[in-house]
Amino acid sequence: MAETIAAERRMLTDAEFEAVVGTHYPDICGLEKGELISIARRVRDYRDKARDVTRQRRREQRGKAEPRSANPAPSEAGTARKKQLFAAALKRVNKQIDRLEKLERRPSQGEIARRALEMKRANQVRHHPSAGWTARGGMRPLPNRGDTVQVDPREVGRVSQFVKSAQVRRDG
């Protein structure tokens, strides 16, 4: 779950908070790529430090590592939360860097083709005016006065049987 800026202020030191507070929207949108890279470097260092301290404390609690001090290792919950805050800040910074790089990058062939297809589809409207008024019913059909051959259906069957018999005689 995302932490509020007030909660971040309570958990982080002043230097850590100064690095993280600039990664929130809308502040992050006004930063240039070089500034974002330097912020990412600092936040990554803080995250790595919190990760290492958390690992060390867990190892001390399990008895796998020698304690760094005479006192037993405190709970690693606070440093684990810090690590999560730094990881979220680093994620925001990396996304913004990716957005800026995407804007700088030349379009791919797929993007060019999609844009061309959009332009083609937008241009498919008809450019010529309508023909105007037309005749009401249109032309009247003229009946064909020529004789049509009417074949008796029985004749069709007789011819088909004749052809079938001739084929058998020829192949036979």
JSON list of C-alpha atoms in Angstrom, two decimals:
[
{"chain": "A", "resi": 1, "resn": "MET", "atom": "CA", "xyz": [0.00, 0.00, 0.00]},
{"chain": "A", "resi": 2, "resn": "ALA", "atom": "CA", "xyz": [1.28, 3.47, -0.79]},
{"chain": "A", "resi": 3, "resn": "GLU", "atom": "CA", "xyz": [2.37, 5.61, 2.12]},
{"chain": "A", "resi": 4, "resn": "THR", "atom": "CA", "xyz": [1.38, 9.23, 2.56]},
{"chain": "A", "resi": 5, "resn": "ILE", "atom": "CA", "xyz": [4.04, 11.90, 2.34]},
{"chain": "A", "resi": 6, "resn": "ALA", "atom": "CA", "xyz": [3.58, 12.61, 6.06]},
{"chain": "A", "resi": 7, "resn": "ALA", "atom": "CA", "xyz": [4.24, 8.94, 6.86]},
{"chain": "A", "resi": 8, "resn": "GLU", "atom": "CA", "xyz": [7.32, 9.02, 4.62]},
{"chain": "A", "resi": 9, "resn": "ARG", "atom": "CA", "xyz": [8.57, 12.09, 6.50]},
{"chain": "A", "resi": 10, "resn": "ARG", "atom": "CA", "xyz": [8.24, 10.21, 9.82]},
{"chain": "A", "resi": 11, "resn": "MET", "atom": "CA", "xyz": [10.09, 7.11, 8.60]},
{"chain": "A", "resi": 12, "resn": "LEU", "atom": "CA", "xyz": [12.95, 8.72, 6.66]},
{"chain": "A", "resi": 13, "resn": "THR", "atom": "CA", "xyz": [15.83, 10.97, 7.64]},
{"chain": "A", "resi": 14, "resn": "ASP", "atom": "CA", "xyz": [15.92, 14.49, 6.22]},
{"chain": "A", "resi": 15, "resn": "ALA", "atom": "CA", "xyz": [18.39, 13.57, 3.47]},
{"chain": "A", "resi": 16, "resn": "GLU", "atom": "CA", "xyz": [16.42, 10.47, 2.51]},
{"chain": "A", "resi": 17, "resn": "PHE", "atom": "CA", "xyz": [13.13, 12.36, 2.53]},
{"chain": "A", "resi": 18, "resn": "GLU", "atom": "CA", "xyz": [14.62, 15.10, 0.34]},
{"chain": "A", "resi": 19, "resn": "ALA", "atom": "CA", "xyz": [15.55, 12.47, -2.24]},
{"chain": "A", "resi": 20, "resn": "VAL", "atom": "CA", "xyz": [12.15, 10.75, -2.12]},
{"chain": "A", "resi": 21, "resn": "VAL", "atom": "CA", "xyz": [9.82, 13.77, -1.98]},
{"chain": "A", "resi": 22, "resn": "GLY", "atom": "CA", "xyz": [10.75, 14.86, -5.52]},
{"chain": "A", "resi": 23, "resn": "THR", "atom": "CA", "xyz": [9.63, 11.54, -6.97]},
{"chain": "A", "resi": 24, "resn": "HIS", "atom": "CA", "xyz": [5.94, 12.17, -6.33]},
{"chain": "A", "resi": 25, "resn": "TYR", "atom": "CA", "xyz": [3.56, 13.42, -8.98]},
{"chain": "A", "resi": 26, "resn": "PRO", "atom": "CA", "xyz": [3.37, 16.33, -10.11]},
{"chain": "A", "resi": 27, "resn": "ASP", "atom": "CA", "xyz": [6.92, 17.23, -9.02]},
{"chain": "A", "resi": 28, "resn": "ILE", "atom": "CA", "xyz": [8.44, 14.39, -11.02]},
{"chain": "A", "resi": 29, "resn": "CYS", "atom": "CA", "xyz": [6.89, 15.63, -14.28]},
{"chain": "A", "resi": 30, "resn": "GLY", "atom": "CA", "xyz": [8.85, 18.88, -14.16]},
{"chain": "A", "resi": 31, "resn": "LEU", "atom": "CA", "xyz": [12.25, 17.20, -13.85]},
{"chain": "A", "resi": 32, "resn": "GLU", "atom": "CA", "xyz": [14.63, 16.65, -16.74]},
{"chain": "A", "resi": 33, "resn": "LYS", "atom": "CA", "xyz": [16.17, 13.32, -17.61]},
{"chain": "A", "resi": 34, "resn": "GLY", "atom": "CA", "xyz": [19.55, 14.16, -16.05]},
{"chain": "A", "resi": 35, "resn": "GLU", "atom": "CA", "xyz": [17.95, 15.15, -12.75]},
{"chain": "A", "resi": 36, "resn": "LEU", "atom": "CA", "xyz": [15.86, 11.99, -12.77]},
{"chain": "A", "resi": 37, "resn": "ILE", "atom": "CA", "xyz": [18.94, 9.85, -13.30]},
{"chain": "A", "resi": 38, "resn": "SER", "atom": "CA", "xyz": [20.76, 11.48, -10.38]},
{"chain": "A", "resi": 39, "resn": "ILE", "atom": "CA", "xyz": [17.68, 11.05, -8.14]},
{"chain": "A", "resi": 40, "resn": "ALA", "atom": "CA", "xyz": [17.43, 7.41, -9.21]},
{"chain": "A", "resi": 41, "resn": "ARG", "atom": "CA", "xyz": [21.08, 6.86, -8.30]},
{"chain": "A", "resi": 42, "resn": "ARG", "atom": "CA", "xyz": [20.61, 8.36, -4.82]},
{"chain": "A", "resi": 43, "resn": "VAL", "atom": "CA", "xyz": [17.36, 6.50, -4.16]},
{"chain": "A", "resi": 44, "resn": "ARG", "atom": "CA", "xyz": [18.93, 3.24, -5.38]},
{"chain": "A", "resi": 45, "resn": "ASP", "atom": "CA", "xyz": [21.82, 3.73, -2.93]},
{"chain": "A", "resi": 46, "resn": "TYR", "atom": "CA", "xyz": [19.39, 4.36, -0.05]},
{"chain": "A", "resi": 47, "resn": "ARG", "atom": "CA", "xyz": [17.34, 1.30, -1.03]},
{"chain": "A", "resi": 48, "resn": "ASP", "atom": "CA", "xyz": [20.44, -0.91, -1.19]},
{"chain": "A", "resi": 49, "resn": "LYS", "atom": "CA", "xyz": [21.58, 0.32, 2.21]},
{"chain": "A", "resi": 50, "resn": "ALA", "atom": "CA", "xyz": [18.16, -0.38, 3.76]},
{"chain": "A", "resi": 51, "resn": "ARG", "atom": "CA", "xyz": [18.12, -3.81, 2.11]},
{"chain": "A", "resi": 52, "resn": "ASP", "atom": "CA", "xyz": [21.56, -4.68, 3.47]},
{"chain": "A", "resi": 53, "resn": "VAL", "atom": "CA", "xyz": [20.71, -3.51, 7.01]},
{"chain": "A", "resi": 54, "resn": "THR", "atom": "CA", "xyz": [17.46, -5.49, 6.91]},
{"chain": "A", "resi": 55, "resn": "ARG", "atom": "CA", "xyz": [19.26, -8.64, 5.78]},
{"chain": "A", "resi": 56, "resn": "GLN", "atom": "CA", "xyz": [21.94, -8.24, 8.43]},
{"chain": "A", "resi": 57, "resn": "ARG", "atom": "CA", "xyz": [19.38, -7.78, 11.22]},
{"chain": "A", "resi": 58, "resn": "ARG", "atom": "CA", "xyz": [17.42, -10.83, 10.09]},
{"chain": "A", "resi": 59, "resn": "ARG", "atom": "CA", "xyz": [20.60, -12.91, 10.04]},
{"chain": "A", "resi": 60, "resn": "GLU", "atom": "CA", "xyz": [21.49, -11.70, 13.55]},
{"chain": "A", "resi": 61, "resn": "GLN", "atom": "CA", "xyz": [18.02, -12.58, 14.85]},
{"chain": "A", "resi": 62, "resn": "ARG", "atom": "CA", "xyz": [18.27, -16.08, 13.39]},
{"chain": "A", "resi": 63, "resn": "GLY", "atom": "CA", "xyz": [21.75, -16.50, 14.83]},
{"chain": "A", "resi": 64, "resn": "LYS", "atom": "CA", "xyz": [23.44, -16.88, 11.45]},
{"chain": "A", "resi": 65, "resn": "ALA", "atom": "CA", "xyz": [25.61, -13.77, 11.83]},
{"chain": "A", "resi": 66, "resn": "GLU", "atom": "CA", "xyz": [27.58, -12.24, 14.68]},
{"chain": "A", "resi": 67, "resn": "PRO", "atom": "CA", "xyz": [25.83, -9.27, 16.31]},
{"chain": "A", "resi": 68, "resn": "ARG", "atom": "CA", "xyz": [27.32, -5.91, 15.35]},
{"chain": "A", "resi": 69, "resn": "SER", "atom": "CA", "xyz": [26.86, -4.53, 18.84]},
{"chain": "A", "resi": 70, "resn": "ALA", "atom": "CA", "xyz": [26.54, -5.77, 22.40]},
{"chain": "A", "resi": 71, "resn": "ASN", "atom": "CA", "xyz": [22.79, -5.32, 22.28]},
{"chain": "A", "resi": 72, "resn": "PRO", "atom": "CA", "xyz": [20.60, -7.78, 20.42]},
{"chain": "A", "resi": 73, "resn": "ALA", "atom": "CA", "xyz": [19.57, -6.73, 16.91]},
{"chain": "A", "resi": 74, "resn": "PRO", "atom": "CA", "xyz": [16.40, -4.64, 16.84]},
{"chain": "A", "resi": 75, "resn": "SER", "atom": "CA", "xyz": [13.50, -5.59, 14.62]},
{"chain": "A", "resi": 76, "resn": "GLU", "atom": "CA", "xyz": [14.08, -5.10, 10.91]},
{"chain": "A", "resi": 77, "resn": "ALA", "atom": "CA", "xyz": [10.50, -3.93, 10.30]},
{"chain": "A", "resi": 78, "resn": "GLY", "atom": "CA", "xyz": [11.40, -0.23, 10.14]},
{"chain": "A", "resi": 79, "resn": "THR", "atom": "CA", "xyz": [14.23, -0.70, 7.67]},
{"chain": "A", "resi": 80, "resn": "ALA", "atom": "CA", "xyz": [12.07, -3.06, 5.63]},
{"chain": "A", "resi": 81, "resn": "ARG", "atom": "CA", "xyz": [9.42, -0.30, 5.36]},
{"chain": "A", "resi": 82, "resn": "LYS", "atom": "CA", "xyz": [12.16, 2.15, 4.37]},
{"chain": "A", "resi": 83, "resn": "LYS", "atom": "CA", "xyz": [13.28, -0.24, 1.67]},
{"chain": "A", "resi": 84, "resn": "GLN", "atom": "CA", "xyz": [9.71, -0.44, 0.36]},
{"chain": "A", "resi": 85, "resn": "LEU", "atom": "CA", "xyz": [9.48, 3.36, 0.26]},
{"chain": "A", "resi": 86, "resn": "PHE", "atom": "CA", "xyz": [12.73, 3.62, -1.67]},
{"chain": "A", "resi": 87, "resn": "ALA", "atom": "CA", "xyz": [11.66, 0.84, -4.05]},
{"chain": "A", "resi": 88, "resn": "ALA", "atom": "CA", "xyz": [8.38, 2.63, -4.79]},
{"chain": "A", "resi": 89, "resn": "ALA", "atom": "CA", "xyz": [10.22, 5.93, -5.35]},
{"chain": "A", "resi": 90, "resn": "LEU", "atom": "CA", "xyz": [12.70, 4.20, -7.66]},
{"chain": "A", "resi": 91, "resn": "LYS", "atom": "CA", "xyz": [9.82, 2.64, -9.59]},
{"chain": "A", "resi": 92, "resn": "ARG", "atom": "CA", "xyz": [8.22, 6.07, -10.12]},
{"chain": "A", "resi": 93, "resn": "VAL", "atom": "CA", "xyz": [11.52, 7.57, -11.28]},
{"chain": "A", "resi": 94, "resn": "ASN", "atom": "CA", "xyz": [12.23, 4.71, -13.68]},
{"chain": "A", "resi": 95, "resn": "LYS", "atom": "CA", "xyz": [8.74, 5.00, -15.18]},
{"chain": "A", "resi": 96, "resn": "GLN", "atom": "CA", "xyz": [9.22, 8.72, -15.75]},
{"chain": "A", "resi": 97, "resn": "ILE", "atom": "CA", "xyz": [12.63, 8.09, -17.36]},
{"chain": "A", "resi": 98, "resn": "ASP", "atom": "CA", "xyz": [11.00, 5.51, -19.64]},
{"chain": "A", "resi": 99, "resn": "ARG", "atom": "CA", "xyz": [8.27, 8.02, -20.59]},
{"chain": "A", "resi": 100, "resn": "LEU", "atom": "CA", "xyz": [10.87, 10.64, -21.49]},
{"chain": "A", "resi": 101, "resn": "GLU", "atom": "CA", "xyz": [12.92, 8.14, -23.50]},
{"chain": "A", "resi": 102, "resn": "LYS", "atom": "CA", "xyz": [9.80, 7.01, -25.34]},
{"chain": "A", "resi": 103, "resn": "LEU", "atom": "CA", "xyz": [9.09, 10.62, -26.34]},
{"chain": "A", "resi": 104, "resn": "GLU", "atom": "CA", "xyz": [12.67, 11.03, -27.59]},
{"chain": "A", "resi": 105, "resn": "ARG", "atom": "CA", "xyz": [12.71, 7.74, -29.48]},
{"chain": "A", "resi": 106, "resn": "ARG", "atom": "CA", "xyz": [11.87, 7.60, -33.16]},
{"chain": "A", "resi": 107, "resn": "PRO", "atom": "CA", "xyz": [8.60, 5.81, -33.92]},
{"chain": "A", "resi": 108, "resn": "SER", "atom": "CA", "xyz": [8.82, 2.12, -34.79]},
{"chain": "A", "resi": 109, "resn": "GLN", "atom": "CA", "xyz": [7.65, 0.72, -38.12]},
{"chain": "A", "resi": 110, "resn": "GLY", "atom": "CA", "xyz": [4.52, -0.60, -36.44]},
{"chain": "A", "resi": 111, "resn": "GLU", "atom": "CA", "xyz": [3.64, 2.84, -35.07]},
{"chain": "A", "resi": 112, "resn": "ILE", "atom": "CA", "xyz": [4.28, 4.40, -38.49]},
{"chain": "A", "resi": 113, "resn": "ALA", "atom": "CA", "xyz": [2.06, 1.79, -40.16]},
{"chain": "A", "resi": 114, "resn": "ARG", "atom": "CA", "xyz": [-0.74, 2.29, -37.61]},
{"chain": "A", "resi": 115, "resn": "ARG", "atom": "CA", "xyz": [-0.62, 6.04, -38.15]},
{"chain": "A", "resi": 116, "resn": "ALA", "atom": "CA", "xyz": [-0.72, 5.57, -41.94]},
{"chain": "A", "resi": 117, "resn": "LEU", "atom": "CA", "xyz": [-3.72, 3.25, -41.59]},
{"chain": "A", "resi": 118, "resn": "GLU", "atom": "CA", "xyz": [-5.51, 5.80, -39.40]},
{"chain": "A", "resi": 119, "resn": "MET", "atom": "CA", "xyz": [-4.85, 8.51, -41.98]},
{"chain": "A", "resi": 120, "resn": "LYS", "atom": "CA", "xyz": [-6.09, 6.26, -44.79]},
{"chain": "A", "resi": 121, "resn": "ARG", "atom": "CA", "xyz": [-9.28, 5.37, -42.93]},
{"chain": "A", "resi": 122, "resn": "ALA", "atom": "CA", "xyz": [-9.91, 9.01, -42.07]},
{"chain": "A", "resi": 123, "resn": "ASN", "atom": "CA", "xyz": [-9.51, 9.90, -45.75]},
{"chain": "A", "resi": 124, "resn": "GLN", "atom": "CA", "xyz": [-12.02, 7.34, -47.04]},
{"chain": "A", "resi": 125, "resn": "VAL", "atom": "CA", "xyz": [-14.95, 9.75, -47.02]},
{"chain": "A", "resi": 126, "resn": "ARG", "atom": "CA", "xyz": [-16.42, 10.51, -50.43]},
{"chain": "A", "resi": 127, "resn": "HIS", "atom": "CA", "xyz": [-15.02, 13.63, -52.00]},
{"chain": "A", "resi": 128, "resn": "HIS", "atom": "CA", "xyz": [-17.51, 14.01, -54.86]},
{"chain": "A", "resi": 129, "resn": "PRO", "atom": "CA", "xyz": [-20.94, 15.60, -54.50]},
{"chain": "A", "resi": 130, "resn": "SER", "atom": "CA", "xyz": [-24.13, 13.61, -54.85]},
{"chain": "A", "resi": 131, "resn": "ALA", "atom": "CA", "xyz": [-25.65, 13.21, -58.31]},
{"chain": "A", "resi": 132, "resn": "GLY", "atom": "CA", "xyz": [-28.69, 15.27, -57.44]},
{"chain": "A", "resi": 133, "resn": "TRP", "atom": "CA", "xyz": [-32.24, 14.41, -58.44]},
{"chain": "A", "resi": 134, "resn": "THR", "atom": "CA", "xyz": [-32.86, 11.14, -60.26]},
{"chain": "A", "resi": 135, "resn": "ALA", "atom": "CA", "xyz": [-35.89, 9.69, -62.01]},
{"chain": "A", "resi": 136, "resn": "ARG", "atom": "CA", "xyz": [-38.54, 8.41, -59.66]},
{"chain": "A", "resi": 137, "resn": "GLY", "atom": "CA", "xyz": [-38.88, 4.76, -60.55]},
{"chain": "A", "resi": 138, "resn": "GLY", "atom": "CA", "xyz": [-35.95, 4.53, -62.87]},
{"chain": "A", "resi": 139, "resn": "MET", "atom": "CA", "xyz": [-36.16, 2.74, -66.19]},
{"chain": "A", "resi": 140, "resn": "ARG", "atom": "CA", "xyz": [-38.90, 0.23, -66.88]},
{"chain": "A", "resi": 141, "resn": "PRO", "atom": "CA", "xyz": [-37.78, -3.30, -67.67]},
{"chain": "A", "resi": 142, "resn": "LEU", "atom": "CA", "xyz": [-38.59, -4.46, -71.21]},
{"chain": "A", "resi": 143, "resn": "PRO", "atom": "CA", "xyz": [-39.86, -8.03, -71.48]},
{"chain": "A", "resi": 144, "resn": "ASN", "atom": "CA", "xyz": [-37.77, -10.37, -73.65]},
{"chain": "A", "resi": 145, "resn": "ARG", "atom": "CA", "xyz": [-39.83, -11.16, -76.73]},
{"chain": "A", "resi": 146, "resn": "GLY", "atom": "CA", "xyz": [-37.56, -13.95, -77.94]},
{"chain": "A", "resi": 147, "resn": "ASP", "atom": "CA", "xyz": [-38.66, -17.56, -77.70]},
{"chain": "A", "resi": 148, "resn": "THR", "atom": "CA", "xyz": [-37.34, -19.39, -74.75]},
{"chain": "A", "resi": 149, "resn": "VAL", "atom": "CA", "xyz": [-36.79, -23.10, -75.13]},
{"chain": "A", "resi": 150, "resn": "GLN", "atom": "CA", "xyz": [-39.06, -25.06, -72.89]},
{"chain": "A", "resi": 151, "resn": "VAL", "atom": "CA", "xyz": [-37.65, -28.52, -72.25]},
{"chain": "A", "resi": 152, "resn": "ASP", "atom": "CA", "xyz": [-39.84, -31.27, -70.99]},
{"chain": "A", "resi": 153, "resn": "PRO", "atom": "CA", "xyz": [-38.37, -32.57, -67.69]},
{"chain": "A", "resi": 154, "resn": "ARG", "atom": "CA", "xyz": [-38.84, -36.16, -68.90]},
{"chain": "A", "resi": 155, "resn": "GLU", "atom": "CA", "xyz": [-36.66, -35.36, -71.90]},
{"chain": "A", "resi": 156, "resn": "VAL", "atom": "CA", "xyz": [-33.80, -34.30, -69.59]},
{"chain": "A", "resi": 157, "resn": "GLY", "atom": "CA", "xyz": [-33.87, -37.65, -67.84]},
{"chain": "A", "resi": 158, "resn": "ARG", "atom": "CA", "xyz": [-33.95, -39.56, -71.14]},
{"chain": "A", "resi": 159, "resn": "VAL", "atom": "CA", "xyz": [-30.89, -37.71, -72.44]},
{"chain": "A", "resi": 160, "resn": "SER", "atom": "CA", "xyz": [-28.99, -38.27, -69.20]},
{"chain": "A", "resi": 161, "resn": "GLN", "atom": "CA", "xyz": [-29.70, -42.01, -69.35]},
{"chain": "A", "resi": 162, "resn": "PHE", "atom": "CA", "xyz": [-28.64, -42.12, -73.01]},
{"chain": "A", "resi": 163, "resn": "VAL", "atom": "CA", "xyz": [-25.27, -40.51, -72.17]},
{"chain": "A", "resi": 164, "resn": "LYS", "atom": "CA", "xyz": [-24.76, -42.86, -69.23]},
{"chain": "A", "resi": 165, "resn": "SER", "atom": "CA", "xyz": [-25.44, -45.92, -71.40]},
{"chain": "A", "resi": 166, "resn": "ALA", "atom": "CA", "xyz": [-23.09, -44.69, -74.12]},
{"chain": "A", "resi": 167, "resn": "GLN", "atom": "CA", "xyz": [-20.31, -44.22, -71.55]},
{"chain": "A", "resi": 168, "resn": "VAL", "atom": "CA", "xyz": [-20.76, -47.80, -70.29]},
{"chain": "A", "resi": 169, "resn": "ARG", "atom": "CA", "xyz": [-20.60, -49.16, -73.85]},
{"chain": "A", "resi": 170, "resn": "ARG", "atom": "CA", "xyz": [-17.46, -47.20, -74.61]},
{"chain": "A", "resi": 171, "resn": "ASP", "atom": "CA", "xyz": [-15.64, -48.13, -71.38]},
{"chain": "A", "resi": 172, "resn": "GLY", "atom": "CA", "xyz": [-17.00, -51.59, -71.33]}
]
